[in-house]
Amino acid sequence: MIEKTNLLREKSRKVVVRKYDPDHIKYGFTMAGSDVEPKSQCVECAEIQSNEELKPSKLQRHLNTRHPNSAGKPKEYLERKRAGLQAQPKVITTFTTQSKSALKASYMVAARVARRKKAFTIAEELILPSAVDMCQEIIGEAAATKLQSVSLSNDTVMRRIVEMSDDIECKLVEKIKASPYFSIQLDESTDISNNALLLVFVRYCRDSDVHEDLLFCKELPTKTAADDVMLCLDKYFTDKSIDWKNCVGVCTDGAASMTGVHRGVVKRIQQSAPDAKKTHCFLHRENLATKQMSPELTEVI
């Protein structure tokens, strides 16, 4: 007896699913939701009503109260509004796809400009106009119009290169942190403007193999003294949260600022990284050796 009563209660509580009628367009509503649970969407404000609101009286009340100017419009007017509402997602999807493609193309061109070490203005002054001309002649006007949406101004190319550089540096630092140990190679130099530069190369383990990359190249504030080199190096490691204790090797040339017994850069690195072994760069050794060789052997080398 109790089971029969529960069954009757469940049947009485069963929710009635209302069906959408195509004739509801005269109230300004189109089909939304799914076939299992139909819903209605207003063609004026795009508001979606629940299945319980799928009654002609409620739909008519929404049209009269929210959109009184459309209440007396003919059915053809509301059908045109429905067509415009259904076309909006397609337009948004197409525009988003084109924007992503144009953005990716901008980064690809900026990467080529950086690899070839060309002036940033070449992208806007030469590459883009040439690409537009070729597409206009071979593919058509539509393709040429799409290419004109690619942003390749001088500032944009510079910003793209900086962003790609920062991303590469970030990934390299993460690889170094994940490696159980690493070694560095230091070299101080000067550019054509006679500014002091510090170049740091790094070797680290990844996927059971040893990889080598350029870690950074920074301008020293004053000169290539040991204090300046160590300050620049230690500041970079601190900012990037790289642990000195994982450093197991330091390779330098034979300059006094690098190999000094008491205040040299290598000595100061070994204070933070006790396991770091000092090695002399073999390229500098070869350079020193060739200075005392005969012209014939120097030419062979």
Coordinates of C-alpha atoms in Angstrom, one line a residue:
M1 CA 0.0 0.0 0.0
I2 CA 2.8 2.4 0.9
E3 CA 4.7 1.6 -2.4
K4 CA 1.6 2.4 -4.5
T5 CA 1.2 5.7 -2.6
N6 CA 4.8 6.7 -3.4
L7 CA 4.3 5.8 -7.0
L8 CA 1.3 8.0 -7.3
R9 CA 3.2 10.9 -5.6
E10 CA 6.1 10.5 -8.1
K11 CA 3.7 10.6 -11.0
S12 CA 2.0 13.7 -9.7
R13 CA 5.4 15.4 -9.2
K14 CA 6.5 14.6 -12.8
V15 CA 7.5 17.8 -14.6
V16 CA 5.7 18.4 -17.8
V17 CA 8.2 19.3 -20.6
R18 CA 6.6 21.9 -22.9
K19 CA 7.4 21.8 -26.7
Y20 CA 8.4 24.7 -28.8
D21 CA 6.0 25.7 -31.5
P22 CA 7.4 27.4 -34.6
D23 CA 4.4 29.7 -34.5
H24 CA 5.9 31.3 -31.3
I25 CA 7.9 33.6 -33.6
K26 CA 4.9 35.8 -33.7
Y27 CA 5.6 36.5 -30.0
G28 CA 9.2 37.4 -30.9
F29 CA 10.7 34.1 -29.7
T30 CA 12.8 31.4 -31.5
M31 CA 14.0 27.9 -30.6
A32 CA 16.7 27.5 -28.0
G33 CA 18.0 24.7 -25.7
S34 CA 17.7 21.1 -26.9
D35 CA 15.1 18.7 -28.1
V36 CA 15.0 17.1 -24.6
E37 CA 14.4 20.4 -22.8
P38 CA 13.3 23.1 -25.3
K39 CA 13.7 26.7 -24.4
S40 CA 12.8 30.0 -26.1
Q41 CA 15.0 33.0 -26.9
C42 CA 13.8 36.5 -27.5
V43 CA 14.9 37.8 -30.9
E44 CA 15.1 41.4 -29.6
C45 CA 17.1 41.1 -26.4
A46 CA 18.5 37.5 -26.9
E47 CA 17.2 36.5 -23.4
I48 CA 16.7 32.8 -23.0
Q49 CA 13.5 31.7 -21.2
S50 CA 13.2 28.5 -19.3
N51 CA 11.0 25.6 -20.4
E52 CA 8.4 26.6 -17.8
E53 CA 8.1 30.0 -19.5
L54 CA 7.2 28.4 -22.8
K55 CA 3.6 29.5 -22.7
P56 CA 2.0 31.8 -25.3
S57 CA 0.7 34.1 -22.6
K58 CA 4.1 34.5 -20.9
L59 CA 5.8 35.0 -24.2
Q60 CA 3.2 37.7 -25.2
R61 CA 3.6 39.4 -21.9
H62 CA 7.4 39.6 -22.3
L63 CA 7.0 41.1 -25.8
N64 CA 4.5 43.7 -24.6
T65 CA 6.3 44.8 -21.5
R66 CA 10.0 44.6 -22.6
H67 CA 9.6 45.4 -26.3
P68 CA 6.4 47.4 -26.8
N69 CA 7.7 48.9 -30.1
S70 CA 7.9 45.4 -31.6
A71 CA 4.5 44.2 -30.4
G72 CA 2.6 45.4 -33.4
K73 CA 5.2 44.4 -36.0
P74 CA 4.4 41.8 -38.6
K75 CA 5.7 38.3 -38.5
E76 CA 8.2 38.9 -41.3
Y77 CA 9.9 41.6 -39.2
L78 CA 10.4 39.2 -36.3
E79 CA 11.7 36.5 -38.7
R80 CA 14.3 39.0 -40.0
K81 CA 15.3 39.7 -36.4
R82 CA 15.6 35.9 -35.8
A83 CA 17.9 35.6 -38.8
G84 CA 20.1 38.4 -37.5
L85 CA 20.3 36.8 -34.1
Q86 CA 21.3 33.4 -35.5
A87 CA 24.0 35.0 -37.7
Q88 CA 25.7 36.8 -34.7
P89 CA 27.6 33.7 -33.4
K90 CA 29.0 32.9 -36.9
V91 CA 30.2 36.5 -37.3
I92 CA 31.9 36.5 -33.9
T93 CA 33.5 33.1 -34.6
T94 CA 34.8 34.3 -38.0
F95 CA 36.2 37.5 -36.5
T96 CA 37.9 35.8 -33.6
T97 CA 39.5 33.2 -36.0
Q98 CA 40.8 36.0 -38.3
S99 CA 42.1 38.0 -35.3
K100 CA 44.0 35.0 -34.0
S101 CA 45.5 34.2 -37.5
A102 CA 46.6 37.9 -37.9
L103 CA 48.2 37.9 -34.5
K104 CA 50.0 34.6 -35.2
A105 CA 51.2 35.9 -38.5
S106 CA 52.5 39.1 -36.8
Y107 CA 54.6 37.0 -34.4
M108 CA 55.9 34.8 -37.3
V109 CA 57.1 37.8 -39.3
A110 CA 58.7 39.4 -36.1
A111 CA 60.6 36.1 -35.5
R112 CA 62.0 36.2 -39.0
V113 CA 63.0 39.8 -38.7
A114 CA 64.8 39.0 -35.4
R115 CA 66.6 35.9 -36.9
R116 CA 67.9 37.9 -39.9
K117 CA 68.9 40.9 -37.7
K118 CA 67.0 43.4 -39.9
A119 CA 65.6 46.7 -38.9
F120 CA 62.1 46.5 -37.4
T121 CA 60.7 49.0 -40.0
I122 CA 61.4 46.5 -42.8
A123 CA 58.2 44.5 -41.8
E124 CA 55.8 47.5 -42.4
E125 CA 57.8 49.1 -45.2
L126 CA 58.7 46.1 -47.3
I127 CA 57.4 42.7 -46.2
L128 CA 53.7 43.6 -45.7
P129 CA 53.3 45.6 -48.9
S130 CA 55.1 42.9 -50.9
A131 CA 52.9 40.2 -49.4
V132 CA 49.7 42.2 -50.2
D133 CA 50.8 42.7 -53.8
M134 CA 51.6 39.1 -54.3
C135 CA 48.3 37.9 -52.8
Q136 CA 46.4 40.5 -54.8
E137 CA 48.0 39.4 -58.1
I138 CA 47.9 35.6 -57.5
I139 CA 45.2 34.7 -55.0
G140 CA 42.8 37.6 -55.2
E141 CA 41.6 40.8 -53.5
A142 CA 40.0 39.0 -50.6
A143 CA 43.3 37.5 -49.5
A144 CA 45.1 40.8 -49.9
T145 CA 42.5 42.5 -47.7
K146 CA 43.0 39.9 -44.9
L147 CA 46.7 40.5 -45.0
Q148 CA 46.3 44.2 -44.4
S149 CA 44.9 43.3 -40.9
V150 CA 48.3 42.0 -39.8
S151 CA 49.9 44.6 -37.5
L152 CA 53.6 45.0 -38.4
S153 CA 54.5 48.5 -37.3
N154 CA 57.9 49.3 -35.8
D155 CA 56.7 49.3 -32.2
T156 CA 54.6 46.2 -32.7
V157 CA 57.5 44.1 -34.1
M158 CA 59.8 45.3 -31.3
R159 CA 57.1 44.3 -28.7
R160 CA 56.6 40.9 -30.4
I161 CA 60.4 40.2 -30.3
V162 CA 60.7 41.2 -26.6
E163 CA 57.7 39.0 -25.7
M164 CA 59.2 36.0 -27.6
S165 CA 62.5 36.6 -26.0
D166 CA 61.0 36.8 -22.5
D167 CA 59.1 33.6 -23.2
I168 CA 62.2 31.7 -24.3
E169 CA 64.2 33.0 -21.3
C170 CA 61.4 31.9 -18.9
K171 CA 61.3 28.4 -20.4
L172 CA 65.1 28.1 -20.2
V173 CA 65.2 29.2 -16.6
E174 CA 62.5 26.5 -15.8
K175 CA 64.7 23.9 -17.5
I176 CA 67.7 25.0 -15.4
K177 CA 65.7 24.8 -12.2
A178 CA 64.5 21.3 -13.1
S179 CA 68.0 20.1 -13.8
P180 CA 69.8 18.4 -10.8
Y181 CA 72.9 20.4 -11.7
F182 CA 74.3 22.9 -14.2
S183 CA 77.5 24.7 -15.2
I184 CA 78.1 28.2 -16.6
Q185 CA 80.7 29.8 -18.9
L186 CA 81.5 33.5 -18.5
D187 CA 83.0 35.9 -21.0
E188 CA 83.4 39.6 -20.7
S189 CA 83.6 41.7 -23.8
T190 CA 83.0 45.1 -25.3
D191 CA 80.7 46.2 -28.2
I192 CA 81.3 48.7 -31.0
S193 CA 80.3 51.5 -28.6
N194 CA 83.0 50.4 -26.1
N195 CA 80.4 49.3 -23.6
A196 CA 81.3 46.4 -21.2
L197 CA 79.2 43.3 -21.8
L198 CA 78.9 40.0 -19.8
L199 CA 77.9 36.9 -21.7
V200 CA 76.9 33.8 -19.8
F201 CA 76.3 30.4 -21.3
V202 CA 74.8 27.5 -19.4
R203 CA 74.8 23.7 -19.7
Y204 CA 72.1 21.7 -18.0
C205 CA 70.6 18.2 -18.0
R206 CA 67.3 17.4 -19.7
D207 CA 65.8 14.1 -20.9
S208 CA 69.0 12.3 -20.0
D209 CA 71.1 14.6 -22.2
V210 CA 73.2 17.7 -21.8
H211 CA 72.0 20.9 -23.5
E212 CA 73.8 24.2 -23.9
D213 CA 72.2 27.6 -24.4
L214 CA 73.0 31.3 -24.1
L215 CA 71.6 32.3 -20.7
F216 CA 71.9 36.1 -21.0
C217 CA 74.0 39.0 -22.3
K218 CA 73.9 42.1 -20.1
E219 CA 75.7 45.4 -20.1
L220 CA 77.9 46.0 -17.1
P221 CA 77.3 49.3 -15.3
T222 CA 80.9 50.4 -15.1
K223 CA 83.7 48.0 -16.2
T224 CA 84.7 44.3 -16.3
A225 CA 86.0 44.2 -12.7
A226 CA 85.3 41.2 -10.6
D227 CA 82.9 43.0 -8.3
D228 CA 80.8 44.3 -11.3
V229 CA 80.7 40.8 -13.0
M230 CA 79.7 39.0 -9.8
L231 CA 77.1 41.7 -8.9
C232 CA 75.5 41.3 -12.3
L233 CA 75.6 37.5 -12.2
D234 CA 74.3 37.2 -8.7
K235 CA 71.5 39.6 -9.3
Y236 CA 70.3 37.6 -12.3
F237 CA 70.4 34.3 -10.4
T238 CA 68.5 35.9 -7.4
D239 CA 65.8 37.5 -9.6
K240 CA 65.3 34.2 -11.4
S241 CA 65.4 32.1 -8.2
I242 CA 68.2 29.9 -9.5
D243 CA 70.0 28.0 -6.7
W244 CA 73.8 28.5 -6.7
K245 CA 74.2 25.1 -5.0
N246 CA 73.3 23.2 -8.2
C247 CA 76.2 24.9 -10.0
V248 CA 79.0 22.3 -10.5
G249 CA 81.2 24.0 -13.1
V250 CA 82.6 27.5 -14.0
C251 CA 84.4 28.0 -17.3
T252 CA 86.3 31.3 -17.9
D253 CA 89.3 32.8 -19.7
G254 CA 92.5 33.5 -17.9
A255 CA 91.7 37.2 -17.0
A256 CA 92.8 38.2 -13.5
S257 CA 89.3 39.5 -12.7
M258 CA 88.0 36.0 -13.4
T259 CA 90.7 33.7 -11.9
G260 CA 92.0 35.9 -9.1
V261 CA 92.9 33.8 -6.0
H262 CA 91.2 36.0 -3.5
R263 CA 88.7 38.3 -5.2
G264 CA 88.2 36.6 -8.6
V265 CA 84.8 35.8 -9.9
V266 CA 85.4 32.1 -9.8
K267 CA 86.5 32.3 -6.2
R268 CA 83.4 34.2 -5.2
I269 CA 81.2 31.8 -7.1
Q270 CA 82.8 28.8 -5.3
Q271 CA 81.8 30.5 -2.0
S272 CA 78.1 30.1 -3.0
A273 CA 78.6 26.9 -4.9
P274 CA 81.2 24.8 -3.2
D275 CA 80.9 21.9 -5.7
A276 CA 81.7 24.2 -8.7
K277 CA 84.9 23.2 -10.5
K278 CA 87.0 25.7 -12.4
T279 CA 88.0 25.1 -16.0
H280 CA 89.9 27.2 -18.6
C281 CA 88.1 27.8 -21.9
F282 CA 89.9 25.8 -24.6
L283 CA 89.1 28.4 -27.2
H284 CA 91.1 31.0 -25.2
R285 CA 93.9 28.4 -24.8
E286 CA 94.1 27.9 -28.6
N287 CA 94.1 31.6 -29.1
L288 CA 97.1 32.0 -26.6
A289 CA 98.9 29.1 -28.3
T290 CA 98.6 30.5 -31.8
K291 CA 100.3 33.7 -30.8
Q292 CA 103.6 31.9 -30.4
M293 CA 103.3 29.7 -33.5
S294 CA 104.9 30.2 -36.9
P295 CA 102.9 31.8 -39.7
E296 CA 102.7 28.5 -41.5
L297 CA 101.1 26.6 -38.5
T298 CA 98.8 29.6 -37.8
E299 CA 97.5 29.5 -41.4
V300 CA 96.9 25.7 -41.1
I301 CA 94.9 26.1 -37.9

